[in-house]
Coordinates of C-alpha atoms and ligand atoms in Angstrom, one line a residue:
X369 CA -26.0 1.8 3.8
X370 CA -27.5 5.0 5.4
X371 CA -26.9 8.2 3.4
X372 CA -23.9 10.3 4.4
X373 CA -25.3 13.7 3.6
X374 CA -28.9 14.6 2.5
X375 CA -29.6 17.9 0.8
X376 CA -33.3 19.0 1.2
X377 CA -34.1 21.7 -1.4
X378 CA -36.8 24.2 -0.4
X379 CA -38.0 25.3 3.0
X380 CA -41.8 25.2 2.5
X381 CA -43.9 22.7 4.5
X382 CA -42.9 19.8 2.3
X383 CA -39.1 20.5 2.7
X384 CA -39.5 21.2 6.5
X385 CA -41.4 18.0 7.1
X386 CA -39.0 16.0 4.9
X387 CA -36.0 17.3 6.9
X388 CA -37.8 16.6 10.2
X389 CA -38.6 13.0 9.3
X390 CA -35.2 12.3 7.6
X391 CA -33.5 13.6 10.8
X392 CA -35.4 11.0 12.8
X393 CA -34.9 8.2 10.3
X394 CA -31.2 8.9 9.8
X395 CA -29.9 10.4 13.1
X396 CA -26.3 10.0 12.1
X397 CA -26.7 11.5 8.6
X398 CA -26.0 15.2 8.0
X399 CA -29.1 16.9 6.7
X400 CA -28.8 20.3 5.1
X401 CA -32.0 22.3 4.3
X402 CA -31.5 24.9 1.6
X403 CA -34.0 27.7 1.2
X404 CA -33.7 30.5 -1.3
X405 CA -35.5 33.2 0.6
X406 CA -34.8 34.6 4.1
X407 CA -37.7 32.8 5.8
X408 CA -39.1 29.3 6.0
X409 CA -42.6 28.1 5.4
X410 CA -43.1 28.8 1.7
X411 CA -46.8 29.7 1.1
X412 CA -47.6 29.3 4.8
X413 CA -47.4 32.7 6.3
X414 CA -49.4 34.2 9.2
X415 CA -49.2 37.8 10.3
X416 CA -50.5 39.6 13.5
X417 CA -52.2 43.0 12.9
X418 CA -53.2 45.5 15.6
X419 CA -56.4 47.4 14.9
X420 CA -58.4 50.0 16.9
X421 CA -61.8 49.0 18.1
X422 CA -64.6 51.1 19.5
X423 CA -64.2 52.0 23.2
X424 CA -60.4 52.5 22.8
X425 CA -59.4 48.9 22.9
X426 CA -56.8 47.4 20.5
X427 CA -57.6 44.3 18.5
X428 CA -54.9 41.7 17.9
X429 CA -55.8 39.8 14.8
X430 CA -54.1 36.9 13.0
X431 CA -54.2 37.1 9.2
X432 CA -53.3 34.2 7.0
X433 CA -51.6 35.0 3.7
X434 CA -51.7 31.4 2.5
X435 CA -53.5 28.3 3.9
X436 CA -55.8 28.8 6.9
X437 CA -57.6 25.6 7.7
X438 CA -56.4 22.0 8.0
X439 CA -58.6 18.9 7.3
X440 CA -58.8 16.4 10.2
X441 CA -58.2 13.3 8.0
X442 CA -54.5 13.7 7.5
X443 CA -52.8 11.2 10.0
X444 CA -49.4 12.4 8.9
X445 CA -50.2 15.9 9.9
X446 CA -51.7 14.9 13.2
X447 CA -48.5 12.9 13.9
X448 CA -46.3 15.9 13.1
X449 CA -48.3 18.0 15.5
X450 CA -48.0 15.4 18.2
X451 CA -44.2 15.0 17.7
X452 CA -43.8 18.8 17.8
X453 CA -45.8 19.1 21.0
X454 CA -48.3 21.5 19.4
X455 CA -51.4 20.0 20.9
X456 CA -52.2 22.9 23.2
X457 CA -52.1 25.3 20.3
X458 CA -54.8 23.6 18.3
X459 CA -58.2 25.3 17.6
X460 CA -60.9 23.0 16.3
X461 CA -64.2 23.7 14.6
X462 CA -66.9 21.1 15.4
X463 CA -68.7 19.5 12.5
X464 CA -72.0 20.5 14.1
X465 CA -71.1 24.2 14.4
X466 CA -72.7 26.8 12.1
X467 CA -69.2 27.3 10.7
X468 CA -69.1 23.8 9.4
X469 CA -72.7 23.4 8.6
X470 CA -73.3 26.6 6.7
X471 CA -71.3 26.7 3.5
X472 CA -72.7 29.0 0.9
X473 CA -72.6 29.7 -2.8
X474 CA -73.0 33.1 -4.4
X475 CA -74.5 32.4 -7.8
X476 CA -74.6 35.6 -9.8
X477 CA -76.1 33.8 -12.9
X478 CA -79.1 32.5 -11.0
X479 CA -81.1 35.7 -11.0
X480 CA -81.6 35.5 -7.2
X481 CA -79.5 37.6 -4.8
X482 CA -77.5 37.0 -1.7
X483 CA -76.0 33.7 -0.6
X484 CA -77.4 30.2 -1.1
X485 CA -76.7 27.6 1.6
X486 CA -75.4 24.3 0.4
X487 CA -77.7 21.6 1.7
X488 CA -76.2 19.2 4.2
X489 CA -79.0 16.6 4.4
X490 CA -82.0 15.3 2.3
X491 CA -84.5 17.6 4.1
X492 CA -82.5 20.8 3.6
X493 CA -81.9 19.7 0.0
X494 CA -85.7 19.5 -0.6
X495 CA -86.2 23.2 0.4
X496 CA -82.9 24.5 -1.2
X497 CA -82.6 26.8 -4.1
X498 CA -80.1 24.2 -5.4
X499 CA -82.7 21.4 -5.4
X500 CA -83.6 21.8 -9.1
X501 CA -79.9 21.4 -10.0
X502 CA -79.0 18.6 -7.5
X503 CA -82.1 16.4 -7.1
X504 CA -82.9 15.3 -10.7
X505 CA -79.2 14.9 -11.5
X506 CA -78.4 12.7 -8.5
X507 CA -81.6 10.7 -8.8
X508 CA -81.0 9.9 -12.4
X509 CA -77.3 9.1 -12.0
X510 CA -77.8 5.7 -10.4
X511 CA -79.9 4.6 -13.4
X512 CA -77.6 6.1 -16.1
X513 CA -75.6 3.6 -18.0
X514 CA -71.8 3.4 -17.5
X515 CA -70.4 6.1 -19.8
X516 CA -66.7 6.3 -19.1
X517 CA -65.4 7.1 -22.6
X518 CA -62.9 5.0 -24.6
X519 CA -59.3 6.1 -24.6
X520 CA -58.3 8.4 -27.5
X521 CA -55.4 6.0 -28.2
X522 CA -56.6 4.1 -31.3
X523 CA -54.2 1.2 -30.6
X524 CA -56.2 0.1 -27.5
X525 CA -59.9 -0.6 -26.8
X526 CA -59.4 0.5 -23.1
X527 CA -61.4 3.2 -21.4
X528 CA -59.8 6.6 -20.5
X529 CA -57.4 6.4 -17.5
X530 CA -58.3 9.8 -16.1
X531 CA -60.9 12.6 -16.6
X532 CA -61.4 16.2 -15.6
X533 CA -63.6 17.0 -12.6
X534 CA -66.0 18.8 -14.8
X535 CA -66.2 16.0 -17.4
X536 CA -66.9 13.2 -14.9
X537 CA -69.6 15.3 -13.0
X538 CA -71.1 16.4 -16.3
X539 CA -71.4 12.9 -17.8
X540 CA -72.6 11.3 -14.6
X541 CA -74.8 14.0 -13.2
X542 CA -75.4 17.1 -15.4
X543 CA -73.3 19.9 -16.9
X544 CA -75.2 22.4 -14.6
X545 CA -74.4 20.5 -11.5
X546 CA -70.8 20.2 -12.7
X547 CA -70.6 23.9 -13.3
X548 CA -72.4 25.1 -10.1
X549 CA -71.0 22.6 -7.6
X550 CA -67.9 21.2 -9.2
X551 CA -66.4 24.5 -10.4
X552 CA -67.0 26.2 -7.1
X553 CA -65.3 23.4 -5.1
X554 CA -62.2 23.6 -7.4
X555 CA -62.1 27.4 -7.1
X556 CA -62.0 26.9 -3.4
X557 CA -59.2 24.3 -3.3
X558 CA -57.1 24.8 -6.5
X559 CA -58.1 28.3 -7.6
X560 CA -58.5 26.7 -11.0
X561 CA -60.8 25.6 -13.8
X562 CA -62.6 22.3 -13.0
X563 CA -62.5 21.5 -16.7
X564 CA -58.7 21.2 -16.4
X565 CA -58.2 19.4 -13.0
X566 CA -57.6 15.6 -12.9
X567 CA -60.3 13.8 -11.0
X568 CA -57.9 11.0 -10.1
X569 CA -55.4 13.5 -8.5
X570 CA -58.0 15.8 -6.9
X571 CA -60.9 13.6 -6.0
X572 CA -59.7 10.0 -6.3
X573 CA -62.8 8.8 -4.3
X574 CA -65.1 9.9 -7.1
X575 CA -63.1 8.1 -9.8
X576 CA -63.0 5.0 -7.6
X577 CA -66.7 5.1 -6.9
X578 CA -67.5 5.3 -10.6
X579 CA -65.4 2.1 -11.0
X580 CA -66.8 0.3 -8.0
X581 CA -70.4 1.2 -8.8
X582 CA -70.3 -0.3 -12.3
X583 CA -70.3 3.2 -13.8
X584 CA -72.5 4.9 -11.1
X585 CA -70.8 7.2 -8.6
X586 CA -73.8 7.1 -6.3
X587 CA -73.9 3.3 -6.3
X588 CA -70.1 3.2 -5.8
X589 CA -70.2 5.6 -2.8
X590 CA -73.0 3.5 -1.3
X591 CA -70.8 0.3 -1.6
X592 CA -67.8 2.1 -0.1
X593 CA -69.8 3.6 2.8
X594 CA -68.2 1.3 5.4
X595 CA -64.7 2.6 4.6
X596 CA -61.9 1.2 2.4
X597 CA -60.8 -2.1 3.9
X598 CA -58.2 -2.6 1.2
X599 CA -56.1 0.4 2.2
X600 CA -52.8 -0.6 3.9
X601 CA -52.5 0.1 7.6
X602 CA -49.7 2.5 8.4
X603 CA -49.0 3.3 12.0
X604 CA -48.8 7.0 12.9
X605 CA -47.6 8.4 16.2
X606 CA -50.5 10.7 16.7
X607 CA -50.6 10.5 20.5
X608 CA -54.4 10.1 20.4
X609 CA -55.0 13.3 18.4
X610 CA -57.6 11.4 16.3
X611 CA -59.8 11.4 19.4
X612 CA -59.6 15.2 19.6
X613 CA -60.4 15.4 15.9
X614 CA -63.5 13.1 16.2
X615 CA -66.5 15.1 15.2
X616 CA -64.4 18.1 14.1
X617 CA -64.6 19.6 10.7
X618 CA -61.3 21.6 10.3
X619 CA -58.6 23.0 12.6
X620 CA -55.8 25.6 12.9
X621 CA -53.6 27.0 15.7
X622 CA -53.9 29.8 18.1
X623 CA -51.2 31.7 16.4
X624 CA -52.3 30.7 12.9
X625 CA -50.6 28.3 10.5
X626 CA -47.3 29.9 11.2
X627 CA -47.3 28.0 14.5
X628 CA -46.6 24.8 12.6
X629 CA -43.7 26.4 10.7
X630 CA -42.2 28.0 13.8
X631 CA -42.3 24.7 15.7
X632 CA -40.7 22.9 12.8
X633 CA -38.0 25.6 12.5
X634 CA -37.2 25.5 16.2
X635 CA -37.0 21.7 16.2
X636 CA -34.8 21.6 13.2
X637 CA -32.5 24.3 14.5
X638 CA -32.1 22.3 17.7
X639 CA -31.5 19.0 16.0
X640 CA -27.8 18.1 16.0
X641 CA -27.7 16.5 12.6
X642 CA -29.7 19.2 10.8
X643 CA -28.4 22.5 9.3
X644 CA -30.8 25.1 8.0
X645 CA -29.4 27.5 5.4
X646 CA -31.5 30.5 4.4
X647 CA -30.8 32.6 1.3
X648 CA -29.4 29.5 -0.4
X649 CA -30.7 29.7 -4.0
X650 CA -30.1 26.3 -5.5
X651 CA -28.7 26.8 -9.1
X652 CA -28.2 23.2 -10.1
X653 CA -28.1 19.6 -8.9
X654 CA -25.3 17.7 -10.8
X655 CA -25.2 13.9 -10.5
X656 CA -21.6 13.0 -9.6
X657 CA -19.8 9.9 -8.3
X658 CA -22.9 8.1 -6.9
X659 CA -24.1 11.3 -5.3
X660 CA -24.8 15.0 -6.2
X661 CA -23.1 18.3 -6.3
X662 CA -25.6 21.0 -5.3
X663 CA -24.6 24.3 -6.8
X664 CA -25.2 27.4 -4.7
X665 CA -24.3 31.0 -5.3
X666 CA -21.3 31.0 -3.0
X667 CA -20.1 27.4 -2.3
X668 CA -21.3 24.0 -3.5
X669 CA -22.6 21.2 -1.4
X670 CA -21.8 17.5 -2.0
X671 CA -24.6 15.2 -1.0
X672 CA -25.0 11.5 -1.3
X673 CA -28.9 12.0 -1.5
X674 CA -31.2 14.8 -2.4
X675 CA -34.9 15.5 -1.7
X676 CA -36.3 18.3 -3.8
X677 CA -39.4 20.0 -2.6
X678 CA -39.0 22.9 -5.1
X679 CA -41.9 23.8 -7.5
X680 CA -41.5 21.5 -10.6
X681 CA -40.9 24.4 -13.0
X682 CA -37.9 25.4 -10.8
X683 CA -36.5 21.8 -10.9
X684 CA -36.8 22.0 -14.7
X685 CA -34.8 25.3 -14.6
X686 CA -31.9 23.5 -13.0
X687 CA -29.6 22.7 -16.0
X688 CA -28.7 19.1 -15.0
X689 CA -32.3 18.1 -14.2
X690 CA -34.0 19.8 -17.1
X691 CA -34.3 16.6 -19.1
X692 CA -36.4 14.9 -16.4
X693 CA -39.9 14.2 -17.8
X694 CA -43.2 16.0 -17.1
X695 CA -41.8 18.9 -15.0
X696 CA -43.6 21.6 -16.9
X697 CA -46.9 20.0 -17.8
X698 CA -49.0 21.5 -15.0
X699 CA -49.7 25.2 -15.1
X700 CA -50.0 27.2 -11.8
X701 CA -52.7 29.5 -10.6
X702 CA -52.1 32.9 -9.1
X703 CA -54.4 34.1 -6.3
X704 CA -54.8 37.5 -4.7
X705 CA -55.6 37.1 -1.0
X706 CA -57.5 40.1 0.2
X707 CA -58.3 40.3 4.0
X708 CA -60.8 42.6 5.6
X709 CA -61.0 43.4 9.3
X710 CA -64.0 45.0 10.8
X711 CA -64.0 46.3 14.4
X712 CA -67.4 44.7 15.1
X713 CA -68.8 41.2 16.1
X714 CA -69.3 38.9 13.2
X715 CA -73.1 38.7 13.4
X716 CA -73.2 42.3 12.3
X717 CA -71.2 41.6 9.2
X718 CA -72.1 38.2 7.7
X719 CA -74.2 35.1 8.4
X720 CA -72.5 32.4 10.6
X721 CA -70.8 30.0 8.3
X722 CA -67.5 29.0 6.7
X723 CA -67.9 31.4 3.8
X724 CA -69.0 31.2 0.2
X725 CA -67.7 30.1 -3.2
X726 CA -68.7 31.4 -6.6
X727 CA -69.2 29.0 -9.6
X728 CA -67.7 29.5 -13.1
X729 CA -69.9 32.0 -15.0
X730 CA -72.3 30.4 -17.5
X731 CA -70.6 32.2 -20.3
X732 CA -67.1 31.1 -19.2
X733 CA -64.2 33.1 -17.7
X734 CA -63.2 35.1 -20.8
X735 CA -66.6 36.1 -22.1
X736 CA -67.2 39.9 -22.1
X737 CA -69.6 41.1 -19.4
X738 CA -69.7 37.8 -17.6
X739 CA -71.4 37.6 -14.2
X740 CA -68.4 37.8 -12.0
X741 CA -66.5 40.9 -13.3
X742 CA -63.9 41.1 -10.5
X743 CA -63.0 37.4 -10.8
X744 CA -63.8 36.5 -7.2
X745 CA -63.3 32.8 -6.4
X746 CA -64.8 32.8 -2.9
X747 CA -64.7 34.4 0.5
X748 CA -63.8 32.7 3.8
X749 CA -65.5 33.9 7.0
X750 CA -62.3 33.5 9.0
X751 CA -63.6 34.6 12.4
X752 CA -66.3 31.9 12.2
X753 CA -64.4 29.1 10.4
X754 CA -61.6 29.2 13.0
X755 CA -62.9 31.0 16.1
X756 CA -61.0 32.5 19.0
X757 CA -57.7 33.3 17.3
X758 CA -58.1 37.0 17.9
X759 CA -58.3 39.3 21.0
X760 CA -60.4 40.7 22.5
X761 CA -62.5 37.7 21.7
X762 CA -65.5 38.2 19.5
X763 CA -65.0 41.9 19.0
X764 CA -63.5 41.9 15.5
X765 CA -64.5 40.1 12.3
X766 CA -62.1 39.1 9.6
X767 CA -62.9 37.8 6.1
X768 CA -60.7 36.8 3.2
X769 CA -61.6 37.1 -0.4
X770 CA -59.7 34.9 -2.9
X771 CA -59.4 36.5 -6.4
X772 CA -57.9 35.6 -9.7
X773 CA -57.1 32.0 -10.7
X774 CA -58.7 31.3 -14.1
X775 CA -60.2 34.8 -14.3
X776 CA -56.8 36.6 -14.1
X777 CA -57.0 40.1 -12.7
X778 CA -58.0 42.0 -15.8
X779 CA -61.3 43.2 -14.2
X780 CA -59.5 45.0 -11.4
X781 CA -57.2 48.0 -10.8
X782 CA -53.5 47.3 -11.3
X783 CA -52.3 44.8 -8.7
X784 CA -49.5 47.1 -7.5
X785 CA -52.1 49.7 -6.4
X786 CA -53.1 47.6 -3.5
X787 CA -55.1 50.4 -1.9
X788 CA -57.5 50.8 -4.8
X789 CA -57.5 47.0 -5.4
X790 CA -58.8 46.4 -1.9
X791 CA -61.2 49.3 -2.1
X792 CA -62.9 48.0 -5.3
X793 CA -63.1 44.5 -3.7
X794 CA -64.8 45.9 -0.6
X795 CA -67.5 47.3 -2.9
X796 CA -67.8 43.8 -4.4
X797 CA -68.1 42.2 -1.0
X798 CA -71.0 44.5 -0.1
X799 CA -72.7 43.5 -3.4
X800 CA -72.3 39.8 -2.7
X801 CA -73.6 40.0 0.9
X802 CA -76.4 42.3 -0.4
X803 CA -76.0 44.8 2.4
X804 CA -74.2 48.0 3.5
X805 CA -71.1 47.2 5.6
X806 CA -69.2 49.5 8.0
X807 CA -65.8 50.5 6.7
X808 CA -63.1 47.9 7.5
X809 CA -60.3 49.1 9.9
X810 CA -57.8 47.1 7.9
X811 CA -57.6 45.8 4.3
X812 CA -54.6 43.6 3.4
X813 CA -53.8 42.6 -0.2
X814 CA -51.2 39.9 -1.0
X815 CA -50.7 38.7 -4.5
X816 CA -49.5 35.1 -4.5
X817 CA -48.2 34.5 -8.0
X818 CA -48.1 30.9 -9.4
X819 CA -48.9 29.5 -6.0
X820 CA -51.1 26.4 -6.6
X821 CA -50.5 23.8 -9.3
X822 CA -53.4 22.7 -11.5
X823 CA -52.9 18.9 -11.7
X824 CA -54.1 18.2 -15.2
X825 CA -55.7 14.8 -16.2
X826 CA -53.1 12.1 -16.5
X827 CA -51.1 13.7 -13.6
X828 CA -50.6 10.5 -11.6
X829 CA -49.3 8.6 -14.6
X830 CA -46.8 11.4 -15.4
X831 CA -45.6 11.4 -11.8
X832 CA -45.1 7.6 -12.0
X833 CA -43.0 8.1 -15.1
X834 CA -40.9 10.7 -13.3
X835 CA -40.4 8.4 -10.4
X836 CA -39.3 5.6 -12.7
X837 CA -36.6 7.8 -14.3
X838 CA -35.4 8.9 -10.9
X839 CA -35.2 5.3 -9.7
X840 CA -32.6 4.4 -12.3
X841 CA -29.6 5.6 -14.3
X842 CA -27.4 8.3 -12.8
X843 CA -30.0 9.1 -10.1
X844 CA -30.2 5.5 -8.8
X845 CA -33.1 6.4 -6.5
X846 CA -31.0 8.8 -4.5
X847 CA -32.9 11.9 -5.8
X848 CA -36.5 12.2 -4.7
X849 CA -38.9 14.9 -6.1
X850 CA -41.8 15.8 -3.8
X851 CA -44.0 18.8 -3.1
X852 CA -47.5 20.2 -3.8
X853 CA -47.2 19.7 -7.5
X854 CA -46.4 16.0 -7.1
X855 CA -48.8 14.3 -4.8
X856 CA -51.5 16.8 -3.7
X857 CA -51.6 20.4 -2.6
X858 CA -53.1 20.3 0.9
X859 CA -50.8 20.9 3.8
X860 CA -51.6 17.3 4.9
X861 CA -50.6 16.0 1.5
X862 CA -47.3 17.9 1.7
X863 CA -46.5 16.6 5.2
X864 CA -47.4 13.1 4.1
X865 CA -44.9 13.3 1.2
X866 CA -42.2 14.6 3.6
X867 CA -42.8 11.7 5.9
X868 CA -42.3 9.2 3.0
X869 CA -39.0 10.6 1.7
X870 CA -35.9 8.5 1.9
X871 CA -37.8 5.4 3.1
X872 CA -35.7 3.0 0.9
X873 CA -32.3 4.5 1.4
X874 CA -30.8 2.1 3.9
Ligands
LIG1489 C1 -53.4 31.2 -1.0 C2 -53.3 29.8 -0.6 C3 -54.3 29.2 0.2 C4 -54.2 27.9 0.6 N1 -55.1 27.3 1.4 C5 -54.9 26.1 1.9 C6 -55.7 25.6 3.0 O1 -56.5 26.3 3.6 N2 -55.4 24.4 3.5 C7 -54.5 23.5 2.9 O2 -54.3 22.4 3.4 N3 -53.7 24.0 1.9 C8 -53.9 25.2 1.4 N4 -53.0 25.7 0.4 C9 -52.0 24.8 -0.2 C10 -50.7 24.7 0.6 O3 -50.5 25.8 1.4 C11 -49.5 24.5 -0.3 O4 -49.8 23.5 -1.3 C12 -48.3 24.2 0.4 O5 -48.0 25.1 1.4 C13 -47.1 24.0 -0.5 O6 -46.0 23.7 0.2 P1 -44.6 23.2 -0.5 O7 -43.6 23.1 0.5 O8 -44.8 22.0 -1.4 O9 -44.3 24.4 -1.5 P2 -43.8 25.9 -1.2 O10 -44.6 26.5 -0.1 O11 -43.9 26.6 -2.6 O12 -42.3 25.8 -0.8 C14 -41.2 25.7 -1.8 C15 -40.0 26.4 -1.2 O13 -39.0 26.4 -2.1 C16 -38.2 27.6 -2.1 N5 -37.5 27.7 -3.3 C17 -37.9 28.0 -4.6 N6 -36.9 28.0 -5.4 C18 -35.8 27.7 -4.7 C19 -34.4 27.5 -5.1 N7 -34.0 27.6 -6.3 N8 -33.5 27.1 -4.1 C20 -33.9 26.9 -2.8 N9 -35.2 27.1 -2.4 C21 -36.1 27.5 -3.4 C22 -39.4 28.6 -2.0 O14 -38.8 29.9 -1.5 C23 -40.3 28.0 -1.0 O15 -40.0 28.3 0.4 C24 -53.1 27.1 0.0 C25 -52.2 27.7 -0.8 C26 -52.3 29.0 -1.1 C27 -51.2 29.6 -2.0

């Protein structure tokens, strides 16, 4: 029987897409979306800033306070965009453009200065400063014996069932490659320490390749080059958007990521069986009479089914759900997002490219006097990575520095002094780029506390355990727990989870 009332907890992108898909799947069911704050979107938030530019013109610039680019591979996200009619708002970045081809590292430990381009083909690798790190490690890997360690569980002779990104790259390639390449990548996606992130959760293809290649990731990737024929075929209503995305690297929207949230909000508000309630701080979810009572500050809501997209530590804080397993295992990273706007074209400010990442210092994050004193994770060249969001076109340059994560903010002025915080980081930016820069017309600092979960090794197994508990007993499969800390942090992962909610409820 179809659910009578579904409560969706949390109005971030996972909750919004859950409510959207549930309202289509169950058009006769009442769906109530409960969001604690007075806005929807969670970490997705774009803002327009007006800045003066030489000649008396006014620049209109989109700043992202959270996610800024979307990967083209997520069919669930393309489907959502199609169903919301957002096609005309899309801005794509071709894979052949300098923005996609030029991704840099800033390696303060290397002794050199400036940015190092990450090679994109064998020829560019040969002439790269990274060749001594990448070439011998990759060449040897295919000949190195299988070295997946045995499980620490003495009762079994099995191999480990998961590993950290740093460990798998170190044991297959080299510790230096793992540090320089692996840690940089994880700084860019998770703002976290690659020694702590699960390879199966964050880079399943690497784990799978190791298995398929008889221990060698290189051999496994070679075997898998034709695609994964074993993966199930799901039909998505993408309206042919895959065609538009062919040959593209990333994309966003003319009005920034907020366009996705605004379109979802409008659609939900105009859908008869959906009610959106802001400022509804969920205090508890009590299993009752084959359903749930959702406690709210003023009145309670009775629901036959619940989808929670709340951060897992918040689910743990709900008294009746605190005994659910594995809710507090994963820590969260905090990131300070610092945007700089210059009233000049980008070629006067930085090289054309996506931006740069900085690897973990050789001496670690906590060592005194390490090579990255301000704790910068990386910088995105926003005007290049997603062009033509701002007007007048090409006359302003925006860049965003991500700071914190495993470094914390101890090397910086107090976070509440945002003016000084931004000023110090502008000096850092000049040092990284190795040049004097004109003063920015706008610096925007936003501290995003506990915003990205670090999915520790064993994460997938723990989430299976949680799912099993929710499938039985007093929950009876009527409570689903989803969100960035469950099945992947990218916007595409979140939308995909929203799409899958409530599939077995009728
Ligand atoms: C700085 C930053 C940059 C990122 N960059 C990218 C990127 O470029 N590309 C990409 O794909 N991904 C990126 N991500 C990741 C992605 O944005 C997030 O993983 C995703 O937005 C999380 O969505 P969510 O709905 O699962 O969680 P959230 O956005 O955290 O939503 C949860 C919602 O629950 C609400 N809530 C909390 N407690 C309660 C309560 N008790 N009752 C009711 N509501 C409650 C919150 O207010 C919030 O609205 C980035 C994330 C950050 C922070």
